[in-house]
Short mmCIF file of C-alpha atoms and ligand atoms in Angstrom, two decimals:
data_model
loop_
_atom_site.label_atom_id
_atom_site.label_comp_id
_atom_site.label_asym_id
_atom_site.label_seq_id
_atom_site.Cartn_x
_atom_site.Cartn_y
_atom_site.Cartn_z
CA UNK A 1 -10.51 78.97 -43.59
CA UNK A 2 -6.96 78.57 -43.24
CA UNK A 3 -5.91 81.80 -42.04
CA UNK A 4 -8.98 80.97 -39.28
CA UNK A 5 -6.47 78.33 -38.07
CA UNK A 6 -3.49 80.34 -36.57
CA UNK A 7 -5.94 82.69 -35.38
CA UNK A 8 -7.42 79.97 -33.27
CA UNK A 9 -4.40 78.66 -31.67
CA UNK A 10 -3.64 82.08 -30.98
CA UNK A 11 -6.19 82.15 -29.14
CA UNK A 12 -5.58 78.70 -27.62
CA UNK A 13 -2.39 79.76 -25.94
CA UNK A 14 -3.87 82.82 -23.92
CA UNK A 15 -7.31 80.63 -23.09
CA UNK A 16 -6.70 77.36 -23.51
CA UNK A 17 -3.62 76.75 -20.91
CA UNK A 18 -4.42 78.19 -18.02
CA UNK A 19 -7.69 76.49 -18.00
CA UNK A 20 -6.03 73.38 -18.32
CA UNK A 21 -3.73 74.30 -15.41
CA UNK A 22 -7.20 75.03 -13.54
CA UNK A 23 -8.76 71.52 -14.28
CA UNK A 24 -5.60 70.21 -12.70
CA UNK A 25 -5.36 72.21 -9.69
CA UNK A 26 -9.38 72.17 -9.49
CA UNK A 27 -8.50 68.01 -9.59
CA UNK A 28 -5.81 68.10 -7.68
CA UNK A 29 -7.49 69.81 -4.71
CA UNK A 30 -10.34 67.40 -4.87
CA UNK A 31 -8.13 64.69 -4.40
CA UNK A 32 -6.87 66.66 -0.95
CA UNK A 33 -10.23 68.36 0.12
CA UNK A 34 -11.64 65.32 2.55
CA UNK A 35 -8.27 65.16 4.44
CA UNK A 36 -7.91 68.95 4.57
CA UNK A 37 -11.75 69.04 5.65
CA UNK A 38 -10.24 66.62 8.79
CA UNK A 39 -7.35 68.47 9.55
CA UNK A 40 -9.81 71.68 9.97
CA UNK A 41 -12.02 70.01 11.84
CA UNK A 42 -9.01 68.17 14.50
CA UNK A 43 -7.87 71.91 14.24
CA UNK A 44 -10.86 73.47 15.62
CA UNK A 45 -11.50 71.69 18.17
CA UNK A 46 -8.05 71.59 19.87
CA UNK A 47 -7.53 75.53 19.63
CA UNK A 48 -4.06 77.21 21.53
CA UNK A 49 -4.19 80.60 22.73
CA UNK A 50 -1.23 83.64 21.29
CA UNK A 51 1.80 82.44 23.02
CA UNK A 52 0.65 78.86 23.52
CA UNK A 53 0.77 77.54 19.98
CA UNK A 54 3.29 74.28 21.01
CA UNK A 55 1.03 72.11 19.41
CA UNK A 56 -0.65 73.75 16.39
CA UNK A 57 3.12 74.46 15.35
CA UNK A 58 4.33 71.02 15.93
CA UNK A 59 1.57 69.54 13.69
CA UNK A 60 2.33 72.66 11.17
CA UNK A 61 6.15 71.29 11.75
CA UNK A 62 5.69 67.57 10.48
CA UNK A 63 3.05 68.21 8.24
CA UNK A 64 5.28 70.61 6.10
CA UNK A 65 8.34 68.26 6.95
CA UNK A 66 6.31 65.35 5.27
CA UNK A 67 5.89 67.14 2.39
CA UNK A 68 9.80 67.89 1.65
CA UNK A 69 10.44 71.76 3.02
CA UNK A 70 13.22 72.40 5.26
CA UNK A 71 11.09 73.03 8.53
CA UNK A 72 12.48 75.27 10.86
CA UNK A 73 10.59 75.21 14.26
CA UNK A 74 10.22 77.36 17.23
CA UNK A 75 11.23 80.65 15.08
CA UNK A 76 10.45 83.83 17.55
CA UNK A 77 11.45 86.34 20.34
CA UNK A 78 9.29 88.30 22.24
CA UNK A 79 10.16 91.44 24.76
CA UNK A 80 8.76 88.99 27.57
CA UNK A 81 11.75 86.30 27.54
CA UNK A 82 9.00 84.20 29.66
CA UNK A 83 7.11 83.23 26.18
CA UNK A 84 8.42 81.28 24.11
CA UNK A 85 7.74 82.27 20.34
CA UNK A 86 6.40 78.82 18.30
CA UNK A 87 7.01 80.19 14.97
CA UNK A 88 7.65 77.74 12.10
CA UNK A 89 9.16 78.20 9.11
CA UNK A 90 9.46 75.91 6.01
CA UNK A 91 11.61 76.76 2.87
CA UNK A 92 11.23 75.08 -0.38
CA UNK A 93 14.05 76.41 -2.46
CA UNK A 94 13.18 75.05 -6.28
CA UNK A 95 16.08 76.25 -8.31
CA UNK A 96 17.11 80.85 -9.48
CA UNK A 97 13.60 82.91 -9.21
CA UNK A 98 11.63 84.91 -6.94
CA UNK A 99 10.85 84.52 -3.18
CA UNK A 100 7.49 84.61 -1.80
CA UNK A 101 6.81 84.28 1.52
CA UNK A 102 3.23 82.74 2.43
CA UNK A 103 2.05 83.01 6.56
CA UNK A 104 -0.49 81.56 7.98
CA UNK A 105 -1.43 82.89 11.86
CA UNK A 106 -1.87 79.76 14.18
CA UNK A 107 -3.30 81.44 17.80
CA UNK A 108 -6.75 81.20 18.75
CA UNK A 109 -9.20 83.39 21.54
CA UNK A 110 -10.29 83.48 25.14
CA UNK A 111 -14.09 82.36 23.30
CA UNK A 112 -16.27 79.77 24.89
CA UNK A 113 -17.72 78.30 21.43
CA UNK A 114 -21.29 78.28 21.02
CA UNK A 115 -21.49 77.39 17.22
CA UNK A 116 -23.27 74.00 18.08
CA UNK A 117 -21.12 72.33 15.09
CA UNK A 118 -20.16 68.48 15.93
CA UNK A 119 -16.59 69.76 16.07
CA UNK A 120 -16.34 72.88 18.64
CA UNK A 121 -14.04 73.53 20.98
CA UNK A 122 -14.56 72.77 24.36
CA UNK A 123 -10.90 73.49 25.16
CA UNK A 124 -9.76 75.46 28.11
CA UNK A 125 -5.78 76.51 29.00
CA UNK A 126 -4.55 79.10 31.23
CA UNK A 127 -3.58 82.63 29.49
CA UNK A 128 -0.53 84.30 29.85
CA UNK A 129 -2.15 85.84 33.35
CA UNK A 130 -2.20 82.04 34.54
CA UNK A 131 -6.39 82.18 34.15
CA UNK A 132 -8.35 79.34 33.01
CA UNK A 133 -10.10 80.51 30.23
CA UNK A 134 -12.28 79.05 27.18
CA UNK A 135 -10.24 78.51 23.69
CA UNK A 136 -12.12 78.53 20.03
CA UNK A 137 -11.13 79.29 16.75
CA UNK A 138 -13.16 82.25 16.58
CA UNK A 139 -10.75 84.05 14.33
CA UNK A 140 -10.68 80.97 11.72
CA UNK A 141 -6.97 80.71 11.61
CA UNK A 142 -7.61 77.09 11.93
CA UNK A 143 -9.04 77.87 8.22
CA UNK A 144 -5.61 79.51 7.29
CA UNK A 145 -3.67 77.14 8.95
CA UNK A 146 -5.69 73.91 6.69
CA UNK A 147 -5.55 76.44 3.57
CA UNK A 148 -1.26 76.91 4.00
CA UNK A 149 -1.02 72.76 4.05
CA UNK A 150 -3.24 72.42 1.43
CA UNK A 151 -1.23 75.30 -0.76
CA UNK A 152 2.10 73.27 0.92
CA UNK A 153 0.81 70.33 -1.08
CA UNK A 154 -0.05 72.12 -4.32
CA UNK A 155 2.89 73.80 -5.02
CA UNK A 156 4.95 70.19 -4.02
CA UNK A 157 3.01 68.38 -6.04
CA UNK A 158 3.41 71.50 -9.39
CA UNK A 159 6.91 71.81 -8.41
CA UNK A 160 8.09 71.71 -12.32
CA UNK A 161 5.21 75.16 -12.75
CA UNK A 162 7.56 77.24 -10.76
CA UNK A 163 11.14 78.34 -9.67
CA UNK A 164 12.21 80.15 -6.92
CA UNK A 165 12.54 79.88 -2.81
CA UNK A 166 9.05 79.53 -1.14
CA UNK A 167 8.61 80.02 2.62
CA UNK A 168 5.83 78.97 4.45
CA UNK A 169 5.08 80.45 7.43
CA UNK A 170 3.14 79.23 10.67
CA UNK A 171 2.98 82.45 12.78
CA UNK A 172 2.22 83.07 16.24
CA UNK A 173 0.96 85.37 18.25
CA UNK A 174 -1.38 87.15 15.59
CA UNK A 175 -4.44 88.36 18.03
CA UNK A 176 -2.01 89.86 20.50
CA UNK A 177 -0.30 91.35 16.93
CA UNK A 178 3.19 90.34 18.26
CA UNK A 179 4.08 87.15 16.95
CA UNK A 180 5.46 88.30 13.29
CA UNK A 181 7.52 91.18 15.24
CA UNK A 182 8.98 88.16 17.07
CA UNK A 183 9.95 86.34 13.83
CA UNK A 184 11.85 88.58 12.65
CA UNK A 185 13.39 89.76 15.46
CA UNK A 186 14.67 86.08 15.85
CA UNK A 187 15.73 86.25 12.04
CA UNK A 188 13.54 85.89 10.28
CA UNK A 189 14.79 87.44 7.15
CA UNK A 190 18.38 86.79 8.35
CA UNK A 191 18.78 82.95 8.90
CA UNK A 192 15.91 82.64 6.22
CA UNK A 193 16.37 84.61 2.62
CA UNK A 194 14.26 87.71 2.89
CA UNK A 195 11.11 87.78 0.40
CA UNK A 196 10.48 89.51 -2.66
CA UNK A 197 6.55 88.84 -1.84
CA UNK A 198 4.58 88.47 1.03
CA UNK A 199 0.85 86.92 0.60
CA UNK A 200 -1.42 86.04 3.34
CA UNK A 201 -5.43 85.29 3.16
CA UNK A 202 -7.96 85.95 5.94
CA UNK A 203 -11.39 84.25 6.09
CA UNK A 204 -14.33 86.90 6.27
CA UNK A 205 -17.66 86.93 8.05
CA UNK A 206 -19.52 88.50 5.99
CA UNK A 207 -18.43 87.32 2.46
CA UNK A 208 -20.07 84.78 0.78
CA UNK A 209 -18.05 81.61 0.93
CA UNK A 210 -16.20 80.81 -2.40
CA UNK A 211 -15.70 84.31 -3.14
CA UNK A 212 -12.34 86.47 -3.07
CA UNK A 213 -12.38 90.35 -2.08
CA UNK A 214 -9.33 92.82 -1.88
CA UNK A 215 -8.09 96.10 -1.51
CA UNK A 216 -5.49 97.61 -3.08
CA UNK A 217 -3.87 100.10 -0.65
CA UNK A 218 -4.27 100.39 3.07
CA UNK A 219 -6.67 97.49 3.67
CA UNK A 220 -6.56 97.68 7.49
CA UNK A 221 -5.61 100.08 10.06
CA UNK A 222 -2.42 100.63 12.63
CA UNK A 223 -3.46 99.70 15.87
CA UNK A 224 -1.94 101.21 18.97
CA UNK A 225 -2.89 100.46 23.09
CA UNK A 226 -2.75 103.19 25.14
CA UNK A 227 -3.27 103.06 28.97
CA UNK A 228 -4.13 106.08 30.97
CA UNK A 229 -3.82 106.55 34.54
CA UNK A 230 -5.59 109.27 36.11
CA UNK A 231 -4.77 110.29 39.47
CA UNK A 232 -6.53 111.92 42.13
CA UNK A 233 -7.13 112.63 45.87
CA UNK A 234 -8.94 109.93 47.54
CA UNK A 235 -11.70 110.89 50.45
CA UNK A 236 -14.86 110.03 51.97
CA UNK A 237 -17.74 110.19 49.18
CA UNK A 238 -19.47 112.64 51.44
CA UNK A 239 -16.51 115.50 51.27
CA UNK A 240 -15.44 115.97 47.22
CA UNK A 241 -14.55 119.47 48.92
CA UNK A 242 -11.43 117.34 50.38
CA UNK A 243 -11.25 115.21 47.17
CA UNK A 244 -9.86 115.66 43.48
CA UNK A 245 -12.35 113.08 42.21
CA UNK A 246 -10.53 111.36 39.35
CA UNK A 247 -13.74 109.62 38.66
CA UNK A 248 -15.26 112.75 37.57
CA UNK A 249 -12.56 113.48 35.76
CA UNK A 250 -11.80 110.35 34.03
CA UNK A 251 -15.64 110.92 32.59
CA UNK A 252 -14.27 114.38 30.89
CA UNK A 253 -11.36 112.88 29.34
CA UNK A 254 -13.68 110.24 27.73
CA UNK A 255 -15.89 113.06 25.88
CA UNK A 256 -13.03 114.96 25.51
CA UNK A 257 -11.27 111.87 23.78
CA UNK A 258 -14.29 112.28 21.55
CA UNK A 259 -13.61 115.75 19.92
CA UNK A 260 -9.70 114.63 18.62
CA UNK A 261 -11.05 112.20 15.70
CA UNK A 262 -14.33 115.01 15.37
CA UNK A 263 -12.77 118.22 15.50
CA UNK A 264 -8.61 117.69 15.30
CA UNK A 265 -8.43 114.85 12.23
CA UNK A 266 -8.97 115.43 8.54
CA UNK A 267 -12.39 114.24 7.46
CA UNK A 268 -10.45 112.57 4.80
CA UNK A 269 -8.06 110.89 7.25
CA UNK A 270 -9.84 107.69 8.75
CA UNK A 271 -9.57 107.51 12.77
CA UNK A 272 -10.84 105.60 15.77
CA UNK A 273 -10.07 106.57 19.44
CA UNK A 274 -11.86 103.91 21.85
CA UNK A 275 -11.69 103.88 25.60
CA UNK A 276 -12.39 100.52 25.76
CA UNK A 277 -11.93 100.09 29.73
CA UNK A 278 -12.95 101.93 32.58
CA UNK A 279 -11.57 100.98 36.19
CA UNK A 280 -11.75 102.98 39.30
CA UNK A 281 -13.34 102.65 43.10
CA UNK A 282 -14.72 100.32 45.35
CA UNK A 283 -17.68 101.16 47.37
CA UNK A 284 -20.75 103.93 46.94
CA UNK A 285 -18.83 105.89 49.33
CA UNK A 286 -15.18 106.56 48.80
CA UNK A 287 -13.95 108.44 45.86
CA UNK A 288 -11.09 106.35 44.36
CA UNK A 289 -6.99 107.72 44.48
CA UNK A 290 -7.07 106.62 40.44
CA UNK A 291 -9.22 105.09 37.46
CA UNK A 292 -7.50 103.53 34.61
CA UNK A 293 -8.39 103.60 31.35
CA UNK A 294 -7.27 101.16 27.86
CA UNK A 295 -7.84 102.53 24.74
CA UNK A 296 -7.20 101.76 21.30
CA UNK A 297 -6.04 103.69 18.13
CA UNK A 298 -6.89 103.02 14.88
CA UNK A 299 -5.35 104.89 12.10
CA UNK A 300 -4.06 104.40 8.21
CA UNK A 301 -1.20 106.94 7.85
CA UNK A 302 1.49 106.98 10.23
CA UNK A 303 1.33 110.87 10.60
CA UNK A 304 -2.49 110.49 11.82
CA UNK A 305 -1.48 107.88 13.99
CA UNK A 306 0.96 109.99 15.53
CA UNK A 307 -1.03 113.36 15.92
CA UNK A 308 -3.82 111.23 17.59
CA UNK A 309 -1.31 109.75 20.39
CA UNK A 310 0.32 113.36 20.76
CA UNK A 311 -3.53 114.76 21.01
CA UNK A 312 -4.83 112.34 23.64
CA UNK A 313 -1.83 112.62 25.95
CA UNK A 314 -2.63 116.59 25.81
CA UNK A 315 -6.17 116.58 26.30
CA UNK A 316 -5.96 113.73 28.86
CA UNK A 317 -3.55 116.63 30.96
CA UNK A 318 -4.83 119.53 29.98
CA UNK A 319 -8.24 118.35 31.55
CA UNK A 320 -6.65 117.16 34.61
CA UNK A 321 -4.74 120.70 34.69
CA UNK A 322 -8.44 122.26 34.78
CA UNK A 323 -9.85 119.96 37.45
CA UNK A 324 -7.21 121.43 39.65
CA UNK A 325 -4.93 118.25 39.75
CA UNK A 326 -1.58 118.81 41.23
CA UNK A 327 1.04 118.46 39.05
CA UNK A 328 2.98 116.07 40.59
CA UNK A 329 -0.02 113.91 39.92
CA UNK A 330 -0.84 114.54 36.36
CA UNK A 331 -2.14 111.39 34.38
CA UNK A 332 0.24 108.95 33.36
CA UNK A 333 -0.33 107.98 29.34
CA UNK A 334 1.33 105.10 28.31
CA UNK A 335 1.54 104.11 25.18
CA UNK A 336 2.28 100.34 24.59
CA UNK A 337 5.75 99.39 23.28
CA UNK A 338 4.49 96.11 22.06
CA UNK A 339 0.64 95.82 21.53
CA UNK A 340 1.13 97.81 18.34
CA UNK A 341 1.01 96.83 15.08
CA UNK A 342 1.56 99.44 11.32
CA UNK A 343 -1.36 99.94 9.05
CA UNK A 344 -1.62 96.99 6.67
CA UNK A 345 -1.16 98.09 2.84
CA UNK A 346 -1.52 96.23 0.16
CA UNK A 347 0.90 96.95 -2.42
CA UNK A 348 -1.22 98.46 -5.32
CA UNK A 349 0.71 96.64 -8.60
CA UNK A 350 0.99 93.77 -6.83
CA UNK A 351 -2.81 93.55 -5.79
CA UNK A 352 -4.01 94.03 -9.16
CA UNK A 353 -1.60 91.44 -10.73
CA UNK A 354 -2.62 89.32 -8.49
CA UNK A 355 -6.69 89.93 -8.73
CA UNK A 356 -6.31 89.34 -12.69
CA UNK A 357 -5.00 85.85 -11.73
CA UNK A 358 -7.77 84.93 -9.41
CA UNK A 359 -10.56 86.24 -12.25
CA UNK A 360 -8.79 83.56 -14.53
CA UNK A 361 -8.71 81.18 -12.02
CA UNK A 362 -11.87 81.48 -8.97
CA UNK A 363 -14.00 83.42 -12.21
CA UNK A 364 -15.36 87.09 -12.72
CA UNK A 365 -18.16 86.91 -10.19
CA UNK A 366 -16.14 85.27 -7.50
CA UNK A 367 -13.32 88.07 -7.43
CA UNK A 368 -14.80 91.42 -5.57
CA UNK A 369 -13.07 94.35 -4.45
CA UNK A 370 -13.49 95.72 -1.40
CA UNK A 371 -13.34 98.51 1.02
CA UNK A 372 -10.35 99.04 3.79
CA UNK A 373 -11.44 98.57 7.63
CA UNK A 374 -10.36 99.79 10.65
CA UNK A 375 -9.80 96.17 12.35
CA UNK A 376 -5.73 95.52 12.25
CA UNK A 377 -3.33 92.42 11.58
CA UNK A 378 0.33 92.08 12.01
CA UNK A 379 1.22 90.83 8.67
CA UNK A 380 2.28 94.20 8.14
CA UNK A 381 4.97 93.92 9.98
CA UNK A 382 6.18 91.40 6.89
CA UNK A 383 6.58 94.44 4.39
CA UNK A 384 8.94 96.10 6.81
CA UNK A 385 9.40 99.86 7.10
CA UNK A 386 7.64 102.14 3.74
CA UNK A 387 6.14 98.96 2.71
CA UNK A 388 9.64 98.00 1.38
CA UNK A 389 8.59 94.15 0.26
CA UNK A 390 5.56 94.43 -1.59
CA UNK A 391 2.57 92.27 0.15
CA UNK A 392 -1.04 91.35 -0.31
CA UNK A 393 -3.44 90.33 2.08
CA UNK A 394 -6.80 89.36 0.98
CA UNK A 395 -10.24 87.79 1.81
CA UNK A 396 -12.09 84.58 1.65
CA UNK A 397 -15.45 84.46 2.14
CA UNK A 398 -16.37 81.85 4.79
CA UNK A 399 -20.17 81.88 4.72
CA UNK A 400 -23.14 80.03 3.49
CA UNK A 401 -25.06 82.27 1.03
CA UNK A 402 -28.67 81.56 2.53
CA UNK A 403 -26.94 82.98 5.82
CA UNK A 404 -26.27 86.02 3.82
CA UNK A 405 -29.87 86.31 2.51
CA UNK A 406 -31.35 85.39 5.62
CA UNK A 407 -29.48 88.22 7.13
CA UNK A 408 -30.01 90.66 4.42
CA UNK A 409 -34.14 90.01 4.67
CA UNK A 410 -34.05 90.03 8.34
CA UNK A 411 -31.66 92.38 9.39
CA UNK A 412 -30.01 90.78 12.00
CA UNK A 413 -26.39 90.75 11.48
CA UNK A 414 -24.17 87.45 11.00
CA UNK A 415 -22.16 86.63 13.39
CA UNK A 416 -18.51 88.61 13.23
CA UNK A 417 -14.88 87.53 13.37
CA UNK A 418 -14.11 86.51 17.32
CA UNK A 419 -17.94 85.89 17.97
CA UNK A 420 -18.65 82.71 19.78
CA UNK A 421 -21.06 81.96 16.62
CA UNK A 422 -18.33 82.01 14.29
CA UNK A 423 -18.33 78.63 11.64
CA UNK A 424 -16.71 79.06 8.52
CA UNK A 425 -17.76 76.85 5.87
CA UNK A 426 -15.34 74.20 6.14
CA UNK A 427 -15.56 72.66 2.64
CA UNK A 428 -15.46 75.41 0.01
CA UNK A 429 -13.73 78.35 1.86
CA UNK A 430 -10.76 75.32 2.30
CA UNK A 431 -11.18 74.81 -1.40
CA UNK A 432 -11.58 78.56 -2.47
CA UNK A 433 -8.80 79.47 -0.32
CA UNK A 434 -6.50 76.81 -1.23
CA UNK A 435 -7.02 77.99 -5.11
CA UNK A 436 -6.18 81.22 -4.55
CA UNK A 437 -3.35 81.32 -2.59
CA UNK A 438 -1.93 78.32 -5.02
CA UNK A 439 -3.09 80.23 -7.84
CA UNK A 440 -1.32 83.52 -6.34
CA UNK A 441 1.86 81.95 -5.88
CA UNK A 442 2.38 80.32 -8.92
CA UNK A 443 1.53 84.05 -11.04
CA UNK A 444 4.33 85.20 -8.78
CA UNK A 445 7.00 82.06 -9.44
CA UNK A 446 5.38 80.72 -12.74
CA UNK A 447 8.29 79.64 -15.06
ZN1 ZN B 501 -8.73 87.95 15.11
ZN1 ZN B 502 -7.57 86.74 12.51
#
């Protein structure tokens, strides 16, 4: 029996301690969960647009300041030096160790809310075109936003758990993926000490709410705008013999779009070329000078992403060359400078270190992996070039489970991310997420 002994308290110290860390994190984030609850909830229903955060970031700001970090505020430069970049950026430096850099996105969307919850939005503010437009959380970064202060608090409050130089971040710009690219450009990882780690969560719409999925790897796509102009010879809608209809032709470079991802790109290489605009003419009777077209490109591996922009601009001429368009007014293809964003990729070692840490801490069945998608966030931008600082971004699931079911045996789909429908579960995603990102941290800066 007394050789049983050591063997149990062997056992003790891989079992026994972390579970009483959980009891006091699981405590400690009941003792926060009503206020964080209210903070969501004031949140949602005073939304800001990308480049009109002033207010989310000065509550982010004094929160944070409260709490003892070093708050930095207005951290951000963007190519247009009309906007002013609202990025905060909190340091809690807690003696030699690693630094891990949390963010949290702040902006909301042009989304009239239609939830019905007692707290929606029924904010409107002009966009950066000077438009009144509707404002909602649709994308749940009001959920991030909650789950960073509530993570702020934790690690405060478990400062003697872990060593090292946290930075919180409250980041712009997110849906118009150019608010991290204007942290850094302002410093970022000059006037602040550059991270070993970057972790960020994003709430899901389609996950169950108290559950955790990730992806090791490339977890979501580059995104890149393009805009194509296609110019023609304007007549009366009688007489295309006087015309080069670029209407006409605008139509052909659409299917012809089609055949780069079908017949150009490696099966094995995921792609997405969508015109996503169309603009051209005025009346039944004239045949337009031009039509313009937006698209967007969605790609993992830089290469693709460049052999798809190099593809479109040819095809895009090339049919324009067969219409008969003069040269001198071949399309123009623009490719955005600045609504572009790298392929988010979650550093593989990283990802699995930290998925063993949230088994131990959310539980087996909460922790699923999951597959990439082709939707894109900025966060990338955090890793820098080659995915030099080793990042994570994962998932929280934000909805009720009979939603789930109900959907499942119906077959209508739940609502998605940016749909005016959108209403996390405030309570446990708050709580799930809060545990996670706490729990991440501290397997990162543990002592
Ligand atoms: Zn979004
Ligand atoms: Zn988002």
């Amino acid at each position: 029996m007394r050789k049983l002994i050591p063997l149990a308290a062997l056992f003790c110290v891989a079992s026994c301690l972390p579970a009483a860390a959980q009891q006091s994190l699981d405590t400690l984030i009941d003792g926060q969960i009503g206020a964080l609850v209210t903070t969501y909830k004031s949140l949602h229903t005073t939304p800001e647009l990308s480049h009109h955060e002033e207010k989310t970031a000065a509550f982010i700001a004094k929160e944070l300041r409260a709490l003892g970090y070093d708050v930095t505020e207005r951290v951000g430069k963007y190519e247009n030096a009309q906007l002013t970049g609202y990025g905060v950026v909190a340091v809690m430096k807690n003696g030699a160790g690693p630094t891990v850099l949390v963010r949290s996105d702040m902006d909301a969307l042009p989304v009239e809310e239609k939830t019905g919850v007692p707290y929606a939005s029924k904010v409107r503010m002009k966009n950066d075109a000077g438009v009144d437009v509707p404002v909602m959380h649709a994308c749940g970064h009001d959920i991030h936003i909650t789950t960073l202060l509530g993570t702020a608090r934790m690690l405060a409050t478990l400062k003697d758990q872990w060593h090292g130089t946290l930075i919180l971040i409250g980041q712009p710009a997110e849906e118009t993926i150019d608010g991290a690219r204007a942290m850094l450009k302002d410093g970022l990882y000059s006037r602040f000490p550059q991270p070993d780690f970057a972790l960020a969560l994003h709430d899901s719409a389609d996950l169950e709410t108290g559950k955790i999925a990730y992806t090791p790897g490339y977890a979501l796509a580059s995104s890149t705008s393009v805009d194509i102009k296609i110019r023609g010879i304007g007549a009366h809608g009688s007489r295309p013999d006087a015309a080069k209809d670029p209407i006409v032709l605008a139509a052909q470079v659409i299917l012809a779009l089609q055949t780069i991802v079908s017949r150009e790109n490696s099966p094995l290489d995921p792609a997405v070329i969508t015109v996503g605009s169309i603009h051209g003419g005025t009346k039944h009777n004239i045949i337009p000078d031009e039509v313009n077209l937006q698209i967007t490109v969605r790609a993992y591996r830089e290469e693709v992403r460049r052999k798809l922009l190099a593809s479109i601009e040819r095809v895009t001429k090339g049919t324009a060359l067969a219409a008969g368009i003069p040269e001198n007014l071949a399309p123009i293809v623009v490719v955005s400078p600045n609504e572009v964003t790298p392929a988010t990729y979650n550093d593989p070692a990283l990802t699995e270190r930290i998925a063993g840490a949230f088994v131990k801490s959310l539980g087996q069945e909460n922790v699923v992996r999951t597959p990439q998608i082709m939707a894109s966030e900025d966060f990338a931008a955090y890793s820098l070039e080659g995915h030099r600082i080793p990042a994570l971004i994962f998932w929280v699931g934000a909805v009720a489970p009979e939603k789930i079911k109900q959907s499942d045996e119906t077959g209508v789909a739940l609502p998605t991310l940016h749909s005016a429908l959108f209403a996390p579960v405030p309570d446990t995603t708050i709580r799930t997420g809060v545990k996670a990102m706490t729990t991440a941290v501290l397997e990162l800066m543990k002592k």
